[in-house]
Short mmCIF file of C-alpha atoms in Angstrom, two decimals:
data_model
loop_
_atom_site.label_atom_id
_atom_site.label_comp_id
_atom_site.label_asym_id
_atom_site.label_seq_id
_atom_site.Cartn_x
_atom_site.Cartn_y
_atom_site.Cartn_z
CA UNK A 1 90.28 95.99 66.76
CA UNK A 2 93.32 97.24 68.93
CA UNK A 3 94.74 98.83 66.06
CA UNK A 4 91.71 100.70 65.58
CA UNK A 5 91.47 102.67 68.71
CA UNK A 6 95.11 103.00 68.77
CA UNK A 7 95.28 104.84 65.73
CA UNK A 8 92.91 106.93 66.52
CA UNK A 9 94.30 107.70 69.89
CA UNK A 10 97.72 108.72 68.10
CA UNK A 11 96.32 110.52 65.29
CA UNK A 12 93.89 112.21 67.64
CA UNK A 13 96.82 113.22 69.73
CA UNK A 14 98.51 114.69 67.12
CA UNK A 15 95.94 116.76 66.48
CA UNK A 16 95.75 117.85 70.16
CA UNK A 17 99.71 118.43 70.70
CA UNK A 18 100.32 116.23 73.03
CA UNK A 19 103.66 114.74 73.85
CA UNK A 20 104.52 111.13 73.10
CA UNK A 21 104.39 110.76 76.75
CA UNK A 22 100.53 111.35 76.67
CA UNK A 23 100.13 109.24 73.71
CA UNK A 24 101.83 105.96 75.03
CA UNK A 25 99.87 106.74 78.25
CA UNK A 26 96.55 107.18 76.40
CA UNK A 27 97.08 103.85 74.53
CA UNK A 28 98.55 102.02 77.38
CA UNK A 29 95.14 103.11 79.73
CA UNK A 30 93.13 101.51 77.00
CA UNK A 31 95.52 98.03 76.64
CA UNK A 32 95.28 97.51 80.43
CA UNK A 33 90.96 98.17 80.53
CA UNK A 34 90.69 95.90 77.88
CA UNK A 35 93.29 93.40 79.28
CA UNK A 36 90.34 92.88 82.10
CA UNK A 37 87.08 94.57 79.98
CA UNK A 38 85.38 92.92 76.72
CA UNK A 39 85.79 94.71 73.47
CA UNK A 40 82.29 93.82 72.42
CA UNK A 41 80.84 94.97 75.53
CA UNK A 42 82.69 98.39 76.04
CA UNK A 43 82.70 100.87 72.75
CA UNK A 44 86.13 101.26 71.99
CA UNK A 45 85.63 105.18 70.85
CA UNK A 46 84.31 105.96 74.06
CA UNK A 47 87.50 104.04 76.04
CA UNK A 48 90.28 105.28 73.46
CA UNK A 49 88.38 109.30 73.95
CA UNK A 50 88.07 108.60 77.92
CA UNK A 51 92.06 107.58 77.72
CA UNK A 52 93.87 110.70 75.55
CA UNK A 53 91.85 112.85 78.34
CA UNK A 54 92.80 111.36 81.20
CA UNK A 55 96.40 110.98 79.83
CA UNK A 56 96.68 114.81 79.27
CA UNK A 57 95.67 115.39 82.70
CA UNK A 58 98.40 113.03 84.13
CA UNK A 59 101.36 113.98 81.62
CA UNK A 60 100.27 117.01 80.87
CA UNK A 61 99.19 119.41 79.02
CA UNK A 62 95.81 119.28 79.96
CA UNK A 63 93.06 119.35 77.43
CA UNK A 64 89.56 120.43 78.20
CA UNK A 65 87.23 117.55 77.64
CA UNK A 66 85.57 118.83 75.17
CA UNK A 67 88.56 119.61 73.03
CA UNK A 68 89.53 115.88 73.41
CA UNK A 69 85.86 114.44 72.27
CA UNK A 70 85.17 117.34 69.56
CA UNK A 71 88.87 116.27 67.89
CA UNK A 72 88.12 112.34 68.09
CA UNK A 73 85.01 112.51 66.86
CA UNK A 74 86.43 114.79 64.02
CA UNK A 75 88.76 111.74 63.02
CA UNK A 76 85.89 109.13 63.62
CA UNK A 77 83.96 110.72 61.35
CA UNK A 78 86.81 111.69 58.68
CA UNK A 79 85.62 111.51 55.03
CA UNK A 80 82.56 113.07 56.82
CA UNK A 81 82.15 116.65 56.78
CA UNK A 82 78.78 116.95 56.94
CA UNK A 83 78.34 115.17 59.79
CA UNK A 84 81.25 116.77 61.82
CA UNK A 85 79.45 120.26 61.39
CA UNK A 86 76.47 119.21 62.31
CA UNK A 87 77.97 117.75 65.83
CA UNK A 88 79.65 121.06 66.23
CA UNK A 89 76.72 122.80 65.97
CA UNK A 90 74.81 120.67 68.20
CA UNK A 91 74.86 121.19 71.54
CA UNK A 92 72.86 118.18 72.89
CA UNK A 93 74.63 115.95 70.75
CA UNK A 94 77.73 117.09 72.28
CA UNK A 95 76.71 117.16 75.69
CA UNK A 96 75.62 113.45 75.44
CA UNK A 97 79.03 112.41 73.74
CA UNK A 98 80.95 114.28 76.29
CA UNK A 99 78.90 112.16 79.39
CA UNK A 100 79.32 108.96 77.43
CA UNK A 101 83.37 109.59 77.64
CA UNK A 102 82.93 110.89 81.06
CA UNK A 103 81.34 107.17 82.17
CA UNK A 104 83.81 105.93 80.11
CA UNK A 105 86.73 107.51 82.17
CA UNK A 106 85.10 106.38 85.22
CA UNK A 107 84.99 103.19 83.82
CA UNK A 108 88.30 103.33 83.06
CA UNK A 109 89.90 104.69 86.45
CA UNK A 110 88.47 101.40 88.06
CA UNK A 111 89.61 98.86 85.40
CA UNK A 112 93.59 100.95 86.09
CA UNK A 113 92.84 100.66 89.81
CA UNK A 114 93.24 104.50 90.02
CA UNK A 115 97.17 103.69 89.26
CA UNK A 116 98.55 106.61 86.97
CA UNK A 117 101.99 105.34 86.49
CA UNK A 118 103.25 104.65 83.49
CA UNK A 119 106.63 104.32 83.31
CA UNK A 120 107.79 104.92 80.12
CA UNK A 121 110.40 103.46 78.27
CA UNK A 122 111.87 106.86 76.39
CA UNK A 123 113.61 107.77 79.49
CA UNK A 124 115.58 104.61 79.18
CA UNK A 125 116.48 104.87 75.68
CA UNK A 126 117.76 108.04 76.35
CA UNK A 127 120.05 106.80 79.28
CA UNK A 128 120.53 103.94 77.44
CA UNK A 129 121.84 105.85 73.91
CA UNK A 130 124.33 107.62 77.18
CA UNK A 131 125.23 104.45 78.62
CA UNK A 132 126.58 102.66 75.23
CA UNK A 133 128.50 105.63 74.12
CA UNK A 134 126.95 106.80 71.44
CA UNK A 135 126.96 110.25 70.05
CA UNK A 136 124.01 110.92 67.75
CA UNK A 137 125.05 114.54 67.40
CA UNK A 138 128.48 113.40 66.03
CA UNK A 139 127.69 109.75 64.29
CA UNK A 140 125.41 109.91 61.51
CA UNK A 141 125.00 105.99 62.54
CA UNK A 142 124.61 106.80 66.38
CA UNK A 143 121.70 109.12 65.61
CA UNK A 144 119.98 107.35 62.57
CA UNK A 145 119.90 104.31 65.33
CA UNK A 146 118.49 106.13 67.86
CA UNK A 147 115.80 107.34 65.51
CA UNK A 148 114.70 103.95 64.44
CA UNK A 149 114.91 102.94 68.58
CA UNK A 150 112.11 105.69 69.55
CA UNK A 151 110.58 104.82 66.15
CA UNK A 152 109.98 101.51 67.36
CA UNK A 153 108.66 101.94 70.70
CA UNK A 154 106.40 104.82 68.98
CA UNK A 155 105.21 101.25 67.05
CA UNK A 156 105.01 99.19 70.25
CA UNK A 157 102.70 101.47 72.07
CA UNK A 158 100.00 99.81 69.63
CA UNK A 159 100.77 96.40 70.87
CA UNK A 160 100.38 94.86 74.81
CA UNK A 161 104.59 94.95 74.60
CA UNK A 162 104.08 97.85 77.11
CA UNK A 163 102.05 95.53 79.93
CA UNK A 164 104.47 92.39 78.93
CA UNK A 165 107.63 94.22 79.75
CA UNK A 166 109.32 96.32 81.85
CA UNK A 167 109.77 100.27 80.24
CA UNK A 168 113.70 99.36 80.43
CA UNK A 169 113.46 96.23 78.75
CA UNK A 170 111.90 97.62 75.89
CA UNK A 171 114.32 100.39 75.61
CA UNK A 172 117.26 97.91 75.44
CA UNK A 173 114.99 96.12 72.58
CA UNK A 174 114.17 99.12 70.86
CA UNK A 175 117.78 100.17 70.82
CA UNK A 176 119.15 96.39 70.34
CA UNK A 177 117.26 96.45 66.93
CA UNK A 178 117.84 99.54 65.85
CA UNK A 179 121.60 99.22 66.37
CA UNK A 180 121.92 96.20 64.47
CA UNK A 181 119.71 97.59 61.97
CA UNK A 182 122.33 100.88 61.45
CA UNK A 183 125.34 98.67 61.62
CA UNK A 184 126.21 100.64 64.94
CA UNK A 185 128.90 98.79 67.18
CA UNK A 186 128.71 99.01 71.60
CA UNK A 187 129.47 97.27 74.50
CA UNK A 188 126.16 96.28 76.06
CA UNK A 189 127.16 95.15 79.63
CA UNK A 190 126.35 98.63 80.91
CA UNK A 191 122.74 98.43 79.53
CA UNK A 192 122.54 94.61 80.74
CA UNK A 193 123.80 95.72 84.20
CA UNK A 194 120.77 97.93 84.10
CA UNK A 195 118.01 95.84 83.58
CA UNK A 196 119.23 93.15 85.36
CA UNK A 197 119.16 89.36 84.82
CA UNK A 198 115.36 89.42 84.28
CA UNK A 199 115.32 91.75 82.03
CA UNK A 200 118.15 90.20 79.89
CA UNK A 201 116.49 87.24 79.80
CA UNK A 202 112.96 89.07 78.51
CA UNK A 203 115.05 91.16 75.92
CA UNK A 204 114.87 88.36 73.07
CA UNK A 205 110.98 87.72 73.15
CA UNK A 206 110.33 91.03 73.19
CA UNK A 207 113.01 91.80 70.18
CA UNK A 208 110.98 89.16 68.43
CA UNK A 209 107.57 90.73 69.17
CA UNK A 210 108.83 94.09 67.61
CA UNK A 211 110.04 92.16 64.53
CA UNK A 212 106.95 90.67 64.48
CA UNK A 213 105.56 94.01 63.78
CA UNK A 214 107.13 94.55 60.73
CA UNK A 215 107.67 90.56 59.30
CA UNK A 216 106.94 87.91 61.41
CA UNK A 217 109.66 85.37 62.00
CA UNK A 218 112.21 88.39 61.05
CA UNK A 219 113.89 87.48 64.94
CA UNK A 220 113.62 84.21 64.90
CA UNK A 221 117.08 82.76 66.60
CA UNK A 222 116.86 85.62 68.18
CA UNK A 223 117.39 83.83 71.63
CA UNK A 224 120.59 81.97 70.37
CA UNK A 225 122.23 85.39 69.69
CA UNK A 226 121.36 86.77 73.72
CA UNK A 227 122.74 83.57 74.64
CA UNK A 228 126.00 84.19 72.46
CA UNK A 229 126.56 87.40 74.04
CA UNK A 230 125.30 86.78 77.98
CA UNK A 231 128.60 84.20 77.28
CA UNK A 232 130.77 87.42 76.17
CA UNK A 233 129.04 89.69 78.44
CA UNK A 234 132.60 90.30 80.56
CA UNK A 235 134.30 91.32 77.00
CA UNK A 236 135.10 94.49 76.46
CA UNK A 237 134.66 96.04 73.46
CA UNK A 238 132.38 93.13 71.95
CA UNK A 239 129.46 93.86 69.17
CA UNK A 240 126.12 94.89 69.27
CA UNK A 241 124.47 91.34 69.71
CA UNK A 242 122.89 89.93 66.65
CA UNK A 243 119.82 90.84 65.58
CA UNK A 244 118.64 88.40 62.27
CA UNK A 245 117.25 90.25 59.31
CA UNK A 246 115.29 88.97 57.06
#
């Protein structure tokens, strides 16, 4: 069911132009009302429609709210035509749709606690791609892992990672992976200096979580490898730490 209103979140805010910004926002509104709100009880188009708007209004750019509802109705009702052009040409229907999302974003402001931070974790991969040395305008490798990184929290945003985990922690996940995935060498104090002991010690379960995404079990000694390097973590010069394919 969360993969429901999550894809139509993203594929709605493609549709829209929204940033990935808006996006993860959009889909992490609608994680933390359901962390607190039944599914069964609360219609999950109304939630995911009542989250893209409110996330374009606090990332910006703004959509109008009837721009929002008319484009995820559209992809509700894909494989529909018929039925799309009859809501467009339907003003009451519309106006009834657009107060349902309305009381849905109401709904939604209280479940958030009228908090509309969301600190993202792109920032961090982007300090974090600095941090390591890598060049992904001169290293083929450095910028195909880089790619996968923001590839995989674009994949996380449709899981509760992003209210498990701090944004940084994630990042150094994301990026962990993806370097081990491309074969890409670093010293990782710098990025373990970052997020701190905590976050170190968070960086294997979520590592496993992401895997988990793909092939469950894929990360499995994951935790063995952290431990390897948090023993190595004064090395210069050392390896990306281990992640286990499958």
């Amino acid at each position: 069911m969360r993969q429901s209103y999550c894809e139509m979140i993203e594929a709605a805010g493609e549709k829209l132009r929204l940033p990935a910004y808006a996006v993860g926002s959009a889909m992490y509104f609608a994680h933390l009302f359901y962390a607190s709100r039944s599914m069964g009880r609360n219609d999950r188009f109304l939630v995911a429609t009542a989250s893209l708007y409110l996330a374009s209004k606090v990332e910006d750019p703004v959509r109008n709210v009837m721009e929002v509802v008319s484009t995820c109705f559209a992809h509700r009702h894909r494989g529909e035509p018929d039925a799309v052009r009859a809501f467009r040409e339907d003003k009451g229907a519309q106006g009834a749709l657009r107060e349902g999302v309305l009381e849905a974003e109401t709904a939604l402001l209280h479940a958030i606690g009228f908090d509309f931070r969301v600190e993202q974790p792109y920032p961090h991969l982007v300090e974090f791609v600095g941090v390591l040395g890598l060049a992904p305008e001169r290293d083929p490798g450095a910028r195909d892992a880089a790619q996968a990184a923001w590839a995989l929290l674009d994949d996380s945003r449709r899981t509760t990672l992003w209210l498990q985990y701090g944004a940084a922690t994630l990042a150094a996940s994301a990026l962990m992976m993806a370097c081990r995935l491309c074969k890409v060498e670093a010293d990782w104090s710098p990025v373990w200096q970052a997020i701190g002991k905590d976050g170190r010690h968070h960086v294997a379960d979520a590592c496993s979580q992401l895997a988990d995404l793909y092939e469950p079990g894929a990360c499995g000694d994951l935790h063995m490898c952290i431990s390897h390097h948090d023993s190595n973590a004064a090395t210069p010069g050392h390896g990306t730490p281990s992640v286990p394919t499958s």
